[in-house]
């Protein structure tokens, strides 16, 4: 790979373009910033196409990032610290980041041929929780994650990419309406298990369900909507000490997904 070019002038038009990408966006975007080493590596491994990758000029580009950029033909440019300050303002400055072409939104067809359970998050809005669940879903073999009423405009939301450590690109993550999810679950014939504080079954009982299921989780305080809960044939709860009101939804997701890995054993 040729020697990386250096971006050193804060007044360079390229710097302003990067600064615009770093701003929060609610609309449709074609390119987005993926920051920090692990998310960048996971996105490159998942086949996300990058316009360019940038590294701080005072540091050596991480070896795995450099190797993946060379493998995929992604141009690399070094950036002076003053330029990074202008791009990211008062935010924590990443030492390495890339500008990626936003992948096409995942559709239900992406789940049709896969294996593993599907997580349906209904009304879960805290991005850190969503990212943690996506990362856990990848680690424990889920087929995909469907987000309903998440308030996220795109899966390349920088907060979500960061919270999932880049694994939002490793598994299909769908942004869908409650109505479309209801139709898909009905048409797909996927058994729906509602994970709820008042569920009648324990997580261990999930191991007795041999087929793939849709695990429905709602917000910590309110649970899933009546419309989706009405599709559930089973309800599961995680027993906890009475001194604790509830568990974080990402913790519950990890418990039930792990319980699902024990099926057949």
mmCIF file of C-alpha atoms in Angstrom:
data_model
loop_
_atom_site.group_PDB
_atom_site.id
_atom_site.type_symbol
_atom_site.label_atom_id
_atom_site.label_comp_id
_atom_site.label_asym_id
_atom_site.label_seq_id
_atom_site.Cartn_x
_atom_site.Cartn_y
_atom_site.Cartn_z
ATOM 1 C CA UNK A 1 0.000 0.000 0.000
ATOM 2 C CA UNK A 2 1.398 3.499 -0.858
ATOM 3 C CA UNK A 3 2.471 5.878 1.893
ATOM 4 C CA UNK A 4 -0.676 7.483 3.397
ATOM 5 C CA UNK A 5 -1.382 11.104 2.501
ATOM 6 C CA UNK A 6 -1.425 13.667 5.327
ATOM 7 C CA UNK A 7 -4.401 15.887 6.145
ATOM 8 C CA UNK A 8 -2.900 18.764 8.116
ATOM 9 C CA UNK A 9 -4.769 21.964 7.162
ATOM 10 C CA UNK A 10 -7.938 22.576 9.232
ATOM 11 C CA UNK A 11 -9.227 24.843 6.431
ATOM 12 C CA UNK A 12 -9.071 22.048 3.850
ATOM 13 C CA UNK A 13 -12.579 21.441 2.398
ATOM 14 C CA UNK A 14 -12.121 17.740 3.169
ATOM 15 C CA UNK A 15 -11.988 18.617 6.867
ATOM 16 C CA UNK A 16 -15.359 20.371 6.729
ATOM 17 C CA UNK A 17 -16.881 17.382 4.952
ATOM 18 C CA UNK A 18 -15.667 15.137 7.769
ATOM 19 C CA UNK A 19 -16.987 17.591 10.371
ATOM 20 C CA UNK A 20 -20.412 17.519 8.700
ATOM 21 C CA UNK A 21 -20.424 13.716 8.847
ATOM 22 C CA UNK A 22 -19.531 13.829 12.542
ATOM 23 C CA UNK A 23 -22.686 15.824 13.356
ATOM 24 C CA UNK A 24 -25.795 13.944 14.534
ATOM 25 C CA UNK A 25 -28.147 13.283 11.624
ATOM 26 C CA UNK A 26 -31.812 12.353 11.647
ATOM 27 C CA UNK A 27 -32.238 12.090 7.916
ATOM 28 C CA UNK A 28 -31.252 9.606 5.267
ATOM 29 C CA UNK A 29 -27.481 9.395 4.894
ATOM 30 C CA UNK A 30 -25.293 7.745 2.286
ATOM 31 C CA UNK A 31 -22.005 7.829 4.179
ATOM 32 C CA UNK A 32 -21.264 7.637 7.890
ATOM 33 C CA UNK A 33 -18.326 7.662 10.272
ATOM 34 C CA UNK A 34 -17.245 4.412 11.937
ATOM 35 C CA UNK A 35 -14.844 5.212 14.743
ATOM 36 C CA UNK A 36 -12.336 3.367 16.915
ATOM 37 C CA UNK A 37 -10.342 0.260 16.186
ATOM 38 C CA UNK A 38 -12.691 -2.604 17.077
ATOM 39 C CA UNK A 39 -15.835 -1.236 15.337
ATOM 40 C CA UNK A 40 -13.749 -0.387 12.292
ATOM 41 C CA UNK A 41 -12.257 -3.874 12.151
ATOM 42 C CA UNK A 42 -15.659 -5.553 12.537
ATOM 43 C CA UNK A 43 -17.177 -3.372 9.815
ATOM 44 C CA UNK A 44 -14.324 -4.149 7.410
ATOM 45 C CA UNK A 45 -14.593 -7.871 8.162
ATOM 46 C CA UNK A 46 -18.346 -7.730 7.574
ATOM 47 C CA UNK A 47 -17.753 -6.352 4.079
ATOM 48 C CA UNK A 48 -18.871 -2.764 4.646
ATOM 49 C CA UNK A 49 -17.455 -0.616 1.857
ATOM 50 C CA UNK A 50 -15.288 2.293 2.981
ATOM 51 C CA UNK A 51 -14.467 5.474 1.104
ATOM 52 C CA UNK A 52 -11.377 6.133 3.225
ATOM 53 C CA UNK A 53 -9.847 5.318 6.599
ATOM 54 C CA UNK A 54 -8.095 7.917 8.750
ATOM 55 C CA UNK A 55 -5.515 7.556 11.485
ATOM 56 C CA UNK A 56 -3.966 10.113 13.826
ATOM 57 C CA UNK A 57 -0.615 11.209 12.426
ATOM 58 C CA UNK A 58 1.190 10.883 15.764
ATOM 59 C CA UNK A 59 0.311 7.189 16.094
ATOM 60 C CA UNK A 60 0.913 4.115 14.015
ATOM 61 C CA UNK A 61 -2.183 2.775 12.301
ATOM 62 C CA UNK A 62 -3.288 -0.451 14.083
ATOM 63 C CA UNK A 63 -1.886 -3.450 12.236
ATOM 64 C CA UNK A 64 -5.236 -5.200 11.815
ATOM 65 C CA UNK A 65 -6.842 -2.044 10.404
ATOM 66 C CA UNK A 66 -3.934 -1.519 8.015
ATOM 67 C CA UNK A 67 -4.062 -5.137 6.846
ATOM 68 C CA UNK A 68 -7.822 -5.035 6.209
ATOM 69 C CA UNK A 69 -7.552 -1.731 4.343
ATOM 70 C CA UNK A 70 -4.860 -3.226 2.126
ATOM 71 C CA UNK A 71 -6.962 -6.365 1.581
ATOM 72 C CA UNK A 72 -10.052 -4.393 0.571
ATOM 73 C CA UNK A 73 -8.270 -1.603 -1.290
ATOM 74 C CA UNK A 74 -9.393 1.128 1.108
ATOM 75 C CA UNK A 75 -7.316 4.355 0.909
ATOM 76 C CA UNK A 76 -5.708 5.486 4.182
ATOM 77 C CA UNK A 77 -4.979 9.066 5.185
ATOM 78 C CA UNK A 78 -3.218 10.381 8.291
ATOM 79 C CA UNK A 79 -4.707 13.339 10.163
ATOM 80 C CA UNK A 80 -3.019 15.937 12.336
ATOM 81 C CA UNK A 81 -4.403 16.303 15.902
ATOM 82 C CA UNK A 82 -5.567 19.874 15.192
ATOM 83 C CA UNK A 83 -7.680 18.587 12.328
ATOM 84 C CA UNK A 84 -9.207 15.882 14.532
ATOM 85 C CA UNK A 85 -10.146 18.552 17.064
ATOM 86 C CA UNK A 86 -11.985 20.523 14.399
ATOM 87 C CA UNK A 87 -13.776 17.461 13.069
ATOM 88 C CA UNK A 88 -14.966 16.059 16.404
ATOM 89 C CA UNK A 89 -15.216 19.331 18.366
ATOM 90 C CA UNK A 90 -15.456 18.654 22.090
ATOM 91 C CA UNK A 91 -16.151 14.949 21.667
ATOM 92 C CA UNK A 92 -13.648 12.248 22.509
ATOM 93 C CA UNK A 93 -11.359 12.147 19.498
ATOM 94 C CA UNK A 94 -10.997 8.694 17.921
ATOM 95 C CA UNK A 95 -7.459 7.676 17.065
ATOM 96 C CA UNK A 96 -8.677 5.895 13.954
ATOM 97 C CA UNK A 97 -11.946 6.117 12.017
ATOM 98 C CA UNK A 98 -13.362 5.551 8.573
ATOM 99 C CA UNK A 99 -15.991 6.950 6.239
ATOM 100 C CA UNK A 100 -18.257 4.107 5.158
ATOM 101 C CA UNK A 101 -20.909 3.779 2.502
ATOM 102 C CA UNK A 102 -24.132 3.099 4.383
ATOM 103 C CA UNK A 103 -25.297 -0.472 3.641
ATOM 104 C CA UNK A 104 -28.773 -0.980 2.245
ATOM 105 C CA UNK A 105 -31.340 -1.458 5.036
ATOM 106 C CA UNK A 106 -31.807 -5.094 6.023
ATOM 107 C CA UNK A 107 -35.183 -6.622 5.154
ATOM 108 C CA UNK A 108 -37.086 -9.636 6.449
ATOM 109 C CA UNK A 109 -35.671 -11.650 3.556
ATOM 110 C CA UNK A 110 -32.286 -11.455 5.321
ATOM 111 C CA UNK A 111 -33.781 -13.560 8.128
ATOM 112 C CA UNK A 112 -35.539 -16.102 5.926
ATOM 113 C CA UNK A 113 -32.620 -18.435 5.263
ATOM 114 C CA UNK A 114 -30.699 -18.032 8.494
ATOM 115 C CA UNK A 115 -30.655 -20.212 11.571
ATOM 116 C CA UNK A 116 -30.868 -19.227 15.195
ATOM 117 C CA UNK A 117 -33.347 -17.209 17.191
ATOM 118 C CA UNK A 118 -34.539 -13.730 16.251
ATOM 119 C CA UNK A 119 -34.594 -10.976 18.859
ATOM 120 C CA UNK A 120 -37.487 -8.523 18.580
ATOM 121 C CA UNK A 121 -36.928 -5.356 20.641
ATOM 122 C CA UNK A 122 -40.201 -3.490 21.011
ATOM 123 C CA UNK A 123 -39.901 0.062 22.306
ATOM 124 C CA UNK A 124 -36.295 -0.292 23.484
ATOM 125 C CA UNK A 125 -34.849 3.164 22.876
ATOM 126 C CA UNK A 126 -31.622 3.455 24.910
ATOM 127 C CA UNK A 127 -28.934 3.063 22.280
ATOM 128 C CA UNK A 128 -26.389 1.634 24.693
ATOM 129 C CA UNK A 129 -28.789 -1.196 25.540
ATOM 130 C CA UNK A 130 -29.547 -1.879 21.881
ATOM 131 C CA UNK A 131 -25.849 -1.989 21.034
ATOM 132 C CA UNK A 132 -25.092 -4.357 23.905
ATOM 133 C CA UNK A 133 -27.930 -6.662 22.820
ATOM 134 C CA UNK A 134 -26.719 -6.703 19.210
ATOM 135 C CA UNK A 135 -23.213 -7.601 20.353
ATOM 136 C CA UNK A 136 -24.585 -10.376 22.584
ATOM 137 C CA UNK A 137 -26.803 -11.625 19.755
ATOM 138 C CA UNK A 138 -23.756 -12.079 17.545
ATOM 139 C CA UNK A 139 -21.774 -13.741 20.311
ATOM 140 C CA UNK A 140 -24.546 -16.230 21.156
ATOM 141 C CA UNK A 141 -25.621 -17.152 17.644
ATOM 142 C CA UNK A 142 -28.848 -15.247 17.070
ATOM 143 C CA UNK A 143 -30.101 -14.983 13.500
ATOM 144 C CA UNK A 144 -30.872 -11.276 13.661
ATOM 145 C CA UNK A 145 -32.314 -8.372 15.622
ATOM 146 C CA UNK A 146 -35.519 -6.508 14.762
ATOM 147 C CA UNK A 147 -35.951 -3.028 16.244
ATOM 148 C CA UNK A 148 -39.467 -1.647 16.651
ATOM 149 C CA UNK A 149 -40.082 1.937 17.798
ATOM 150 C CA UNK A 150 -36.397 2.464 18.621
ATOM 151 C CA UNK A 151 -36.256 6.100 17.400
ATOM 152 C CA UNK A 152 -33.105 5.226 15.449
ATOM 153 C CA UNK A 153 -33.042 6.695 11.925
ATOM 154 C CA UNK A 154 -30.384 4.238 10.702
ATOM 155 C CA UNK A 155 -28.292 1.356 11.997
ATOM 156 C CA UNK A 156 -25.146 3.381 11.258
ATOM 157 C CA UNK A 157 -26.025 5.817 14.017
ATOM 158 C CA UNK A 158 -22.605 6.475 15.539
ATOM 159 C CA UNK A 159 -23.829 5.710 19.056
ATOM 160 C CA UNK A 160 -25.152 2.314 17.968
ATOM 161 C CA UNK A 161 -22.014 1.405 16.040
ATOM 162 C CA UNK A 162 -19.913 2.326 19.062
ATOM 163 C CA UNK A 163 -22.145 0.517 21.593
ATOM 164 C CA UNK A 164 -22.239 -2.673 19.508
ATOM 165 C CA UNK A 165 -18.459 -2.487 18.949
ATOM 166 C CA UNK A 166 -19.165 -2.613 15.222
ATOM 167 C CA UNK A 167 -21.193 -5.817 15.385
ATOM 168 C CA UNK A 168 -24.256 -4.020 14.078
ATOM 169 C CA UNK A 169 -22.743 -4.970 10.696
ATOM 170 C CA UNK A 170 -22.183 -8.628 11.667
ATOM 171 C CA UNK A 171 -25.837 -9.707 11.811
ATOM 172 C CA UNK A 172 -29.032 -8.427 10.138
ATOM 173 C CA UNK A 173 -30.449 -5.529 12.194
ATOM 174 C CA UNK A 174 -33.846 -4.369 10.942
ATOM 175 C CA UNK A 175 -35.657 -1.098 11.651
ATOM 176 C CA UNK A 176 -39.324 -1.984 11.269
ATOM 177 C CA UNK A 177 -42.840 -0.918 12.157
ATOM 178 C CA UNK A 178 -44.936 -2.860 14.627
ATOM 179 C CA UNK A 179 -47.497 -3.626 11.938
ATOM 180 C CA UNK A 180 -44.940 -5.114 9.532
ATOM 181 C CA UNK A 181 -43.322 -7.163 12.290
ATOM 182 C CA UNK A 182 -46.732 -8.523 13.294
ATOM 183 C CA UNK A 183 -47.414 -9.635 9.720
ATOM 184 C CA UNK A 184 -43.944 -11.145 9.319
ATOM 185 C CA UNK A 185 -44.113 -13.140 12.548
ATOM 186 C CA UNK A 186 -47.537 -14.439 11.566
ATOM 187 C CA UNK A 187 -46.515 -15.356 8.014
ATOM 188 C CA UNK A 188 -43.161 -16.869 9.048
ATOM 189 C CA UNK A 189 -44.802 -19.119 11.606
ATOM 190 C CA UNK A 190 -42.038 -18.347 14.089
ATOM 191 C CA UNK A 191 -42.901 -19.240 17.666
ATOM 192 C CA UNK A 192 -42.938 -16.058 19.768
ATOM 193 C CA UNK A 193 -41.646 -16.131 23.353
ATOM 194 C CA UNK A 194 -42.398 -13.008 25.379
ATOM 195 C CA UNK A 195 -39.667 -12.246 27.907
ATOM 196 C CA UNK A 196 -41.586 -10.491 30.659
ATOM 197 C CA UNK A 197 -41.313 -9.931 34.413
ATOM 198 C CA UNK A 198 -44.559 -11.872 34.904
ATOM 199 C CA UNK A 199 -43.678 -14.764 32.613
ATOM 200 C CA UNK A 200 -44.685 -18.253 33.676
ATOM 201 C CA UNK A 201 -41.584 -20.137 32.507
ATOM 202 C CA UNK A 202 -37.966 -19.936 33.652
ATOM 203 C CA UNK A 203 -35.045 -19.325 31.277
ATOM 204 C CA UNK A 204 -33.950 -22.954 31.741
ATOM 205 C CA UNK A 205 -37.208 -24.086 30.155
ATOM 206 C CA UNK A 206 -36.175 -22.428 26.894
ATOM 207 C CA UNK A 207 -33.792 -25.308 26.335
ATOM 208 C CA UNK A 208 -36.797 -27.590 25.830
ATOM 209 C CA UNK A 209 -37.896 -25.641 22.737
ATOM 210 C CA UNK A 210 -36.095 -27.319 19.851
ATOM 211 C CA UNK A 211 -37.173 -24.962 17.062
ATOM 212 C CA UNK A 212 -35.876 -21.439 16.465
ATOM 213 C CA UNK A 213 -38.020 -18.803 18.184
ATOM 214 C CA UNK A 214 -38.591 -15.063 18.225
ATOM 215 C CA UNK A 215 -37.594 -13.672 21.619
ATOM 216 C CA UNK A 216 -39.704 -10.582 22.340
ATOM 217 C CA UNK A 217 -38.290 -7.996 24.738
ATOM 218 C CA UNK A 218 -39.795 -4.631 25.605
ATOM 219 C CA UNK A 219 -38.555 -1.591 27.477
ATOM 220 C CA UNK A 220 -37.533 -2.244 31.088
ATOM 221 C CA UNK A 221 -40.435 -0.304 32.623
ATOM 222 C CA UNK A 222 -43.274 -0.955 30.162
ATOM 223 C CA UNK A 223 -42.538 -4.265 28.446
ATOM 224 C CA UNK A 224 -43.542 -5.042 24.874
ATOM 225 C CA UNK A 225 -46.687 -3.709 23.227
ATOM 226 C CA UNK A 226 -50.006 -5.518 23.513
ATOM 227 C CA UNK A 227 -50.003 -6.098 19.750
ATOM 228 C CA UNK A 228 -46.796 -8.141 19.796
ATOM 229 C CA UNK A 229 -47.417 -9.745 23.184
ATOM 230 C CA UNK A 230 -50.655 -11.075 21.711
ATOM 231 C CA UNK A 231 -48.614 -13.226 19.311
ATOM 232 C CA UNK A 232 -46.681 -14.964 22.093
ATOM 233 C CA UNK A 233 -47.368 -18.628 22.828
ATOM 234 C CA UNK A 234 -44.997 -18.667 25.798
ATOM 235 C CA UNK A 235 -43.876 -16.187 28.449
ATOM 236 C CA UNK A 236 -40.537 -16.339 30.245
ATOM 237 C CA UNK A 237 -39.239 -14.377 33.214
ATOM 238 C CA UNK A 238 -35.880 -14.167 34.955
ATOM 239 C CA UNK A 239 -36.306 -14.712 38.727
ATOM 240 C CA UNK A 240 -34.630 -11.959 40.746
ATOM 241 C CA UNK A 241 -34.326 -10.884 44.373
ATOM 242 C CA UNK A 242 -37.350 -8.883 45.545
ATOM 243 C CA UNK A 243 -35.070 -5.990 46.510
ATOM 244 C CA UNK A 244 -34.396 -5.382 42.806
ATOM 245 C CA UNK A 245 -37.273 -3.894 40.840
ATOM 246 C CA UNK A 246 -36.094 -5.088 37.420
ATOM 247 C CA UNK A 247 -33.064 -6.036 35.359
ATOM 248 C CA UNK A 248 -31.632 -4.054 32.488
ATOM 249 C CA UNK A 249 -33.059 -5.304 29.194
ATOM 250 C CA UNK A 250 -29.594 -6.036 27.803
ATOM 251 C CA UNK A 251 -28.825 -8.242 30.819
ATOM 252 C CA UNK A 252 -32.106 -10.129 30.377
ATOM 253 C CA UNK A 253 -31.380 -10.600 26.678
ATOM 254 C CA UNK A 254 -28.012 -12.118 27.520
ATOM 255 C CA UNK A 255 -29.554 -14.516 30.049
ATOM 256 C CA UNK A 256 -32.256 -15.837 27.716
ATOM 257 C CA UNK A 257 -29.917 -16.073 24.737
ATOM 258 C CA UNK A 258 -27.468 -18.084 26.796
ATOM 259 C CA UNK A 259 -30.304 -20.303 27.990
ATOM 260 C CA UNK A 260 -31.175 -20.920 24.347
ATOM 261 C CA UNK A 261 -27.643 -22.157 23.649
ATOM 262 C CA UNK A 262 -28.277 -24.982 26.131
ATOM 263 C CA UNK A 263 -31.125 -26.513 24.130
ATOM 264 C CA UNK A 264 -30.664 -30.162 23.256
ATOM 265 C CA UNK A 265 -28.038 -30.658 25.962
#
